[in-house]
Short mmCIF file of C-alpha atoms in Angstrom, two decimals:
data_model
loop_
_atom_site.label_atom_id
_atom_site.label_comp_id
_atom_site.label_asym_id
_atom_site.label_seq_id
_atom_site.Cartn_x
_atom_site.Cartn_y
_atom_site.Cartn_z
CA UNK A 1 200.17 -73.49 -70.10
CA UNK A 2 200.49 -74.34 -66.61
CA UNK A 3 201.59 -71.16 -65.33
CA UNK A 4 198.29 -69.85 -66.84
CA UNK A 5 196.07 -72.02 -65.11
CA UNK A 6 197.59 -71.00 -61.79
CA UNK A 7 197.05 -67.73 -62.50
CA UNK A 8 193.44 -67.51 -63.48
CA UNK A 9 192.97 -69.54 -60.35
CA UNK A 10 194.51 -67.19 -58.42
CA UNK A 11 192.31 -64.42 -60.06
CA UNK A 12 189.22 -66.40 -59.40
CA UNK A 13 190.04 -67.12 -55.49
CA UNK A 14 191.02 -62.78 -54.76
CA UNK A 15 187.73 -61.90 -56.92
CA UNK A 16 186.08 -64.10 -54.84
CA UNK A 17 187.63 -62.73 -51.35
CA UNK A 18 186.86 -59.32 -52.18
CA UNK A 19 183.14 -60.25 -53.01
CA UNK A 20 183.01 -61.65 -49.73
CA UNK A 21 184.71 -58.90 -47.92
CA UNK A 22 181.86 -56.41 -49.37
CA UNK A 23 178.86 -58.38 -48.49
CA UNK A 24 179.80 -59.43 -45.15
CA UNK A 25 180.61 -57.78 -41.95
CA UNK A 26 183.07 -55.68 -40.89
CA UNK A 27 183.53 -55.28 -36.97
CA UNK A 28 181.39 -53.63 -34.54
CA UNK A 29 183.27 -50.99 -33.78
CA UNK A 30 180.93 -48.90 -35.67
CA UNK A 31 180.15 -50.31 -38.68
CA UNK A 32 177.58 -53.08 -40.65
CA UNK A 33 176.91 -56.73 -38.86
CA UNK A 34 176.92 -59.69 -40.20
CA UNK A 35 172.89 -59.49 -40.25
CA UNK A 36 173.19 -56.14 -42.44
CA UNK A 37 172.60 -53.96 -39.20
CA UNK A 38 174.82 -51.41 -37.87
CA UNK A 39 176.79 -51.87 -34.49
CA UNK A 40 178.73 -50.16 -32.39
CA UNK A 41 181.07 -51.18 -29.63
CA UNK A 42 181.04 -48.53 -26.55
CA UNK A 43 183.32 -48.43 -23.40
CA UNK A 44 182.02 -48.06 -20.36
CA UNK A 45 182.70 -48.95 -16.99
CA UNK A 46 180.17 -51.58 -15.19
CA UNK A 47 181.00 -51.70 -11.64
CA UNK A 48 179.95 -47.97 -10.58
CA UNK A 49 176.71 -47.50 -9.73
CA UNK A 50 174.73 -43.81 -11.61
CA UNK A 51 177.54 -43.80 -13.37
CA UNK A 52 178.20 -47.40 -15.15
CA UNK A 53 176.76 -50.31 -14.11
CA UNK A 54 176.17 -53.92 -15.58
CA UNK A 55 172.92 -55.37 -12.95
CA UNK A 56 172.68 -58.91 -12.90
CA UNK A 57 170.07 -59.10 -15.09
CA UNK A 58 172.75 -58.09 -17.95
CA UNK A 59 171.26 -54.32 -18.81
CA UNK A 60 173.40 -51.50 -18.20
CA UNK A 61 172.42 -48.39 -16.44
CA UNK A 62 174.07 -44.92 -15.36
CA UNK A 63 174.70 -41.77 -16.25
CA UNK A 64 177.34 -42.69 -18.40
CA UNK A 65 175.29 -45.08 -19.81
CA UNK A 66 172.54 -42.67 -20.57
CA UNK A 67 175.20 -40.23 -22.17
CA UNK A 68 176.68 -42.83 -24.48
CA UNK A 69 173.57 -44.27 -25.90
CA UNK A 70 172.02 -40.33 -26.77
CA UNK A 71 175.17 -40.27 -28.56
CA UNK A 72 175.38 -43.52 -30.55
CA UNK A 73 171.34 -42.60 -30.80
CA UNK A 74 172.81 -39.43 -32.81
CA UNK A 75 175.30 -41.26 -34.55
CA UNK A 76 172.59 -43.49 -36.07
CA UNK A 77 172.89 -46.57 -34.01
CA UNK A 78 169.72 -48.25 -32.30
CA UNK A 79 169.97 -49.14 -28.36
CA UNK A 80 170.00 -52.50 -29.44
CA UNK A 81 172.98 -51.98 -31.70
CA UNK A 82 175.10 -50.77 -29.10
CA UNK A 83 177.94 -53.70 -27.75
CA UNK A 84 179.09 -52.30 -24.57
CA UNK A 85 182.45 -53.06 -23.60
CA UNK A 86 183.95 -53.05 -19.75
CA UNK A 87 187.19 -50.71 -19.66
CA UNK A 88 188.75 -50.66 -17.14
CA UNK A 89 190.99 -47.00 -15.82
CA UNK A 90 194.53 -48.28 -16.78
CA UNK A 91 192.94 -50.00 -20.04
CA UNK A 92 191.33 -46.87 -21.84
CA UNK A 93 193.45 -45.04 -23.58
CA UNK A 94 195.00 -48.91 -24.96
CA UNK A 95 191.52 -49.65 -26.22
CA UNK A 96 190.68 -46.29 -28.08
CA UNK A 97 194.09 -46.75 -29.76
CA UNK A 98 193.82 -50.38 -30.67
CA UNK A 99 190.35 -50.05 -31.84
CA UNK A 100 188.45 -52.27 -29.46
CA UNK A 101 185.60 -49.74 -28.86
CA UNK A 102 184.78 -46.83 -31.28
CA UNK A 103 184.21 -44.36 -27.95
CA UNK A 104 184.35 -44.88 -24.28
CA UNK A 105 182.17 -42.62 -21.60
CA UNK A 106 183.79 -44.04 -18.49
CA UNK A 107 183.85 -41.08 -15.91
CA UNK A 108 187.35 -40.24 -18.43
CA UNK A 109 188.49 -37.26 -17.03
CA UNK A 110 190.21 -34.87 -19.38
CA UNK A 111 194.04 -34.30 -18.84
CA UNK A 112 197.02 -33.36 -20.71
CA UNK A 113 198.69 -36.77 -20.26
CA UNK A 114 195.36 -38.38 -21.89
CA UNK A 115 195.50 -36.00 -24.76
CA UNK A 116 198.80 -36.75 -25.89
CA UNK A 117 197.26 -40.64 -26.71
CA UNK A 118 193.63 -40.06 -27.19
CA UNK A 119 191.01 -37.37 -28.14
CA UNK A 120 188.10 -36.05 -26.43
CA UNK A 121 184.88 -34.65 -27.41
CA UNK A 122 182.95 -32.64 -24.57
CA UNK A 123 183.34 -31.93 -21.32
CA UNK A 124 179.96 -33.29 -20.82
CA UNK A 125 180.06 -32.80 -16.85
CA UNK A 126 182.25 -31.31 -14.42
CA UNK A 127 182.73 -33.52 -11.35
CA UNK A 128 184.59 -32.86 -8.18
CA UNK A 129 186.65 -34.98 -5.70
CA UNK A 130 184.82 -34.71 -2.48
CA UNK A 131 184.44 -36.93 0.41
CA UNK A 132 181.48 -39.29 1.47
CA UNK A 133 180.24 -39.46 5.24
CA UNK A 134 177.51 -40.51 7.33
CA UNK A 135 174.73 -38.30 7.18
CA UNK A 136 174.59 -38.23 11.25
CA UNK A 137 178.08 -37.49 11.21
CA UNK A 138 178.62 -33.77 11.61
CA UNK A 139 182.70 -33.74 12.56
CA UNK A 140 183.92 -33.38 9.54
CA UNK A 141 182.92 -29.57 8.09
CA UNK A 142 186.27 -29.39 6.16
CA UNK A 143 189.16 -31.23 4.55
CA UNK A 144 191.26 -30.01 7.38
CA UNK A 145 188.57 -32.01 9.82
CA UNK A 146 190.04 -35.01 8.10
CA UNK A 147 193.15 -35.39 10.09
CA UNK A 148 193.01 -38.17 12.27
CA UNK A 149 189.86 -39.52 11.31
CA UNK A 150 190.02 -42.78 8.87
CA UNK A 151 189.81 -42.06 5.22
CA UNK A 152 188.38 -44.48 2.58
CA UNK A 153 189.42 -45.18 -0.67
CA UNK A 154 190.38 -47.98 -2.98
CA UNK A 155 193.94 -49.33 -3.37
CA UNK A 156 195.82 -47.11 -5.42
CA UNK A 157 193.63 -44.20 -5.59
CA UNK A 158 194.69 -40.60 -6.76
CA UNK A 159 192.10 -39.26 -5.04
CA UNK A 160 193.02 -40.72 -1.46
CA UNK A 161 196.33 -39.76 -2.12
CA UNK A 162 195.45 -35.96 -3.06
CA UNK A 163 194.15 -35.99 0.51
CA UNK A 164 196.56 -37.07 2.28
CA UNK A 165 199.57 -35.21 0.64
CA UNK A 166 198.03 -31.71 -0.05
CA UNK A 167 194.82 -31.53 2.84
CA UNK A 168 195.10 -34.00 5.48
CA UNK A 169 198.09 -34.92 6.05
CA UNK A 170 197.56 -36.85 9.18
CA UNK A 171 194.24 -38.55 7.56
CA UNK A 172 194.28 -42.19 8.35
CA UNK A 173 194.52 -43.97 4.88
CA UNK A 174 192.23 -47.06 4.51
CA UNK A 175 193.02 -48.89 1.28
CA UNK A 176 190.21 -51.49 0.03
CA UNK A 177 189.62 -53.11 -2.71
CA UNK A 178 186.44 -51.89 -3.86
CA UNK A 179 183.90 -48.63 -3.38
CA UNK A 180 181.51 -51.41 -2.15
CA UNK A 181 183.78 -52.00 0.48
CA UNK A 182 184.70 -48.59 1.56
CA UNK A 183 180.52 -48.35 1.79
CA UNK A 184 180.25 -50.98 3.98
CA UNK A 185 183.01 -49.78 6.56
CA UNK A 186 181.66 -46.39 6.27
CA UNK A 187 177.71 -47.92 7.07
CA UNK A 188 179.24 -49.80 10.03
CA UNK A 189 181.74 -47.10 11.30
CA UNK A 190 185.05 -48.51 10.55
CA UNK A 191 186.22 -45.95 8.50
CA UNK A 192 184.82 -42.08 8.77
CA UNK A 193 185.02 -41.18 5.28
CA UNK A 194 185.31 -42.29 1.67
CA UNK A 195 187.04 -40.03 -1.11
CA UNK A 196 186.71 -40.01 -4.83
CA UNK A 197 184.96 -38.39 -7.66
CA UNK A 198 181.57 -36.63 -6.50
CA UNK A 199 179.36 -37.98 -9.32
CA UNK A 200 180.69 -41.75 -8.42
CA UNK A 201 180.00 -41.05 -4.67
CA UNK A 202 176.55 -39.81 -5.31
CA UNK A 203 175.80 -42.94 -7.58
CA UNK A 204 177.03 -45.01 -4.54
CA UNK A 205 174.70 -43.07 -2.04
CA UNK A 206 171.69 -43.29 -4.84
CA UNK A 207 171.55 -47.02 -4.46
CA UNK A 208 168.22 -48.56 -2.72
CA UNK A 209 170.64 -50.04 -0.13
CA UNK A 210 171.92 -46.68 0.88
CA UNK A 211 169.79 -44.09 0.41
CA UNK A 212 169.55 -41.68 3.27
CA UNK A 213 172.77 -43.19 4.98
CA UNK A 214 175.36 -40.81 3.71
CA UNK A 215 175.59 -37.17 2.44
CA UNK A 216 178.23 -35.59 0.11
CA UNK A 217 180.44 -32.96 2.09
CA UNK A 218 180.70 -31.02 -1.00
CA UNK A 219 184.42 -30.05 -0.70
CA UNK A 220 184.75 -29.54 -4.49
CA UNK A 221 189.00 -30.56 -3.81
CA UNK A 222 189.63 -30.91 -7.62
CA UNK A 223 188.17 -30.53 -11.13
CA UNK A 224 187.30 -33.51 -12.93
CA UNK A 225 185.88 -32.94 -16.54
CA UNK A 226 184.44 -35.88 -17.70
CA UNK A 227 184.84 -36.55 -21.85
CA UNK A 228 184.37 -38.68 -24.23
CA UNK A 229 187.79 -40.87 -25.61
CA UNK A 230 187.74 -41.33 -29.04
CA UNK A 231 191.24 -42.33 -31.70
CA UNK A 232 193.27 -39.54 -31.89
CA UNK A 233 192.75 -37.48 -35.07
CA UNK A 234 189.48 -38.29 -35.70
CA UNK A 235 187.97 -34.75 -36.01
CA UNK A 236 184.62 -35.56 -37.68
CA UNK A 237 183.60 -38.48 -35.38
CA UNK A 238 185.01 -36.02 -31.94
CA UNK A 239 182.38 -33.10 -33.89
CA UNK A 240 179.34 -35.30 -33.98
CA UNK A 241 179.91 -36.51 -29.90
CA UNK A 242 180.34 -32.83 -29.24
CA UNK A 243 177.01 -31.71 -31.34
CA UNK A 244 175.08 -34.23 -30.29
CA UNK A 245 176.23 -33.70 -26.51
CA UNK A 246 174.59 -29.89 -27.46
CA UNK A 247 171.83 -31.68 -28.34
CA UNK A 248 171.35 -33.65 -25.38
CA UNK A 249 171.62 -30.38 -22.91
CA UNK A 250 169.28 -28.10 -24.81
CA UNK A 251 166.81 -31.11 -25.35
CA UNK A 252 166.49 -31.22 -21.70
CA UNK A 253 167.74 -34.86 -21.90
CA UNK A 254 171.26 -33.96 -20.13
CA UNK A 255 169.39 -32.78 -16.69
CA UNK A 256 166.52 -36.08 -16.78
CA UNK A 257 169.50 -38.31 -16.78
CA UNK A 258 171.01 -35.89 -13.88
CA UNK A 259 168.32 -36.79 -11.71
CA UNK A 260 167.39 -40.12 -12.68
CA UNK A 261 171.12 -41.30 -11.96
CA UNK A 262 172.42 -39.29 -8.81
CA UNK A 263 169.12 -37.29 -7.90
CA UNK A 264 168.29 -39.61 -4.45
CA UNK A 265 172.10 -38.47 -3.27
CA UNK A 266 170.63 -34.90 -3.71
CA UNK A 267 173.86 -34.25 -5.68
CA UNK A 268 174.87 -30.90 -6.79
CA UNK A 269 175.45 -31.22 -9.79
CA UNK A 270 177.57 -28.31 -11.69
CA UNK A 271 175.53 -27.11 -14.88
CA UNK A 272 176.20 -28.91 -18.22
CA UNK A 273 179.59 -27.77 -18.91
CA UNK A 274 180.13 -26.05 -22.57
CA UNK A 275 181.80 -27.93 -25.38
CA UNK A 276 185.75 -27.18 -24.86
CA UNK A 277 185.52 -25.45 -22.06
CA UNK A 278 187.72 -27.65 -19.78
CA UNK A 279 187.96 -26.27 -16.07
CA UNK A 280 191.32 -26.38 -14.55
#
């Protein structure tokens, strides 16, 4: 008789848990909220300006930015359902797999190391590493004009180090902490030149602060296509980013947020690249 009661409780208490666990939320990854509304959780980065920025009034801004709300816009999911999360470089590939965000647009550049962790939907642009100068500088026409002069990048860069092993050998490495500060010893001629993606360069130079103080060199020194992470495997979600990244370049909505994000660094910008097509 007692092991009967016990039981029935027991009953009652998982009936009662699995009620719950319909009618309330699940996470915002990309599913319902508590309040019955759909969320989704987006990575992003926030500390690079036309590309992905958190301003200090809290909104976020950038071309990425632009990119991954069109998508979640496509995927059914209001701007005002969209959580974006910071992730960081050496962080993306951990948060795709442990399900912290549900994509990230984070200037992600495709690469066979990546792919063996992570999907990707896209290419949905085709950046460059290139160099940033002062537009009254004219000394430096070439990467080969970098020898000697003092290069710019931030500690532990790729980029800086492409430079220096494979076209300048005799470049004078700067290491800082930040693109900000790179900027500011480029502005006040400490250093002669800052390296790194093109697009992130051009969202530097786009800011009020700097507009008409530096020029791209347009070296085009390596391919960097730019997709969207998503959990390995999950072909229907990676065939939605990819249509709806169609839909955003033949809308015209691909080239306004072009120009709204990098268009004061009069960046030239490579056409929309086509689904797949990754350029090595």
């Amino acid at each position: 008789m007692q092991l009967r009661k016990v039981t029935a409780a027991s009953a009652a208490v998982l009936a009662l848990a699995l009620t719950a666990t319909a009618c309330g939320s699940s996470d915002d990854k990309g599913g319902d909220s508590a309040d019955g509304g759909k969320k989704i959780t987006i990575g992003i980065k926030i500390d690079q300006p036309g590309i992905g920025l958190k301003t200090p009034d809290g909104k976020f801004t950038g071309f990425d930015v632009d990119v991954a709300t069109y998508i979640a816009k496509e995927l059914g999911y209001d701007a005002k359902d969209i959580d974006f999360k910071e992730t960081k470089s050496a962080d993306r590939e951990t948060a795709i797999e442990r399900g912290d965000v549900k994509f990230i647009a984070a200037s992600y550049s495709i690469n066979d190391e990546r792919l063996q962790k992570v999907d990707f939907a896209g290419p949905y642009l085709l950046a460059h590493q290139d160099i940033l100068v002062r537009a009254d500088d004219p000394s430096i026409k070439s990467p080969a004009d970098l020898n000697s002069k003092k290069l710019c990048s931030v500690t532990g860069s790729t980029s800086a180090q492409n430079v220096k092993e494979k076209l300048a050998p005799k470049a004078q490495l700067q290491e800082y902490g930040g693109y900000s500060e790179c900027l500011t010893g480029l502005e006040n001629k400490v250093v002669d030149a800052l390296t790194t993606d093109d697009s992130i360069l051009a969202g530097f130079a786009s800011q009020k602060d700097f507009q008409g103080k530096f020029k791209l060199a347009g070296f085009k020194m390596s391919n960097e296509n730019y997709g969207i992470g998503l959990k390995k495997g999950d072909a229907d979600l990676k065939k939605k980013i990819n249509d709806a990244l169609t839909k955003m370049v033949s809308d015209g909505s691909w080239d306004k947020a072009v120009k709204a994000n990098f268009g004061p660094a009069n960046y030239k910008n490579e056409p929309a690249p086509k689904i797949g097509n990754v350029v090595k």
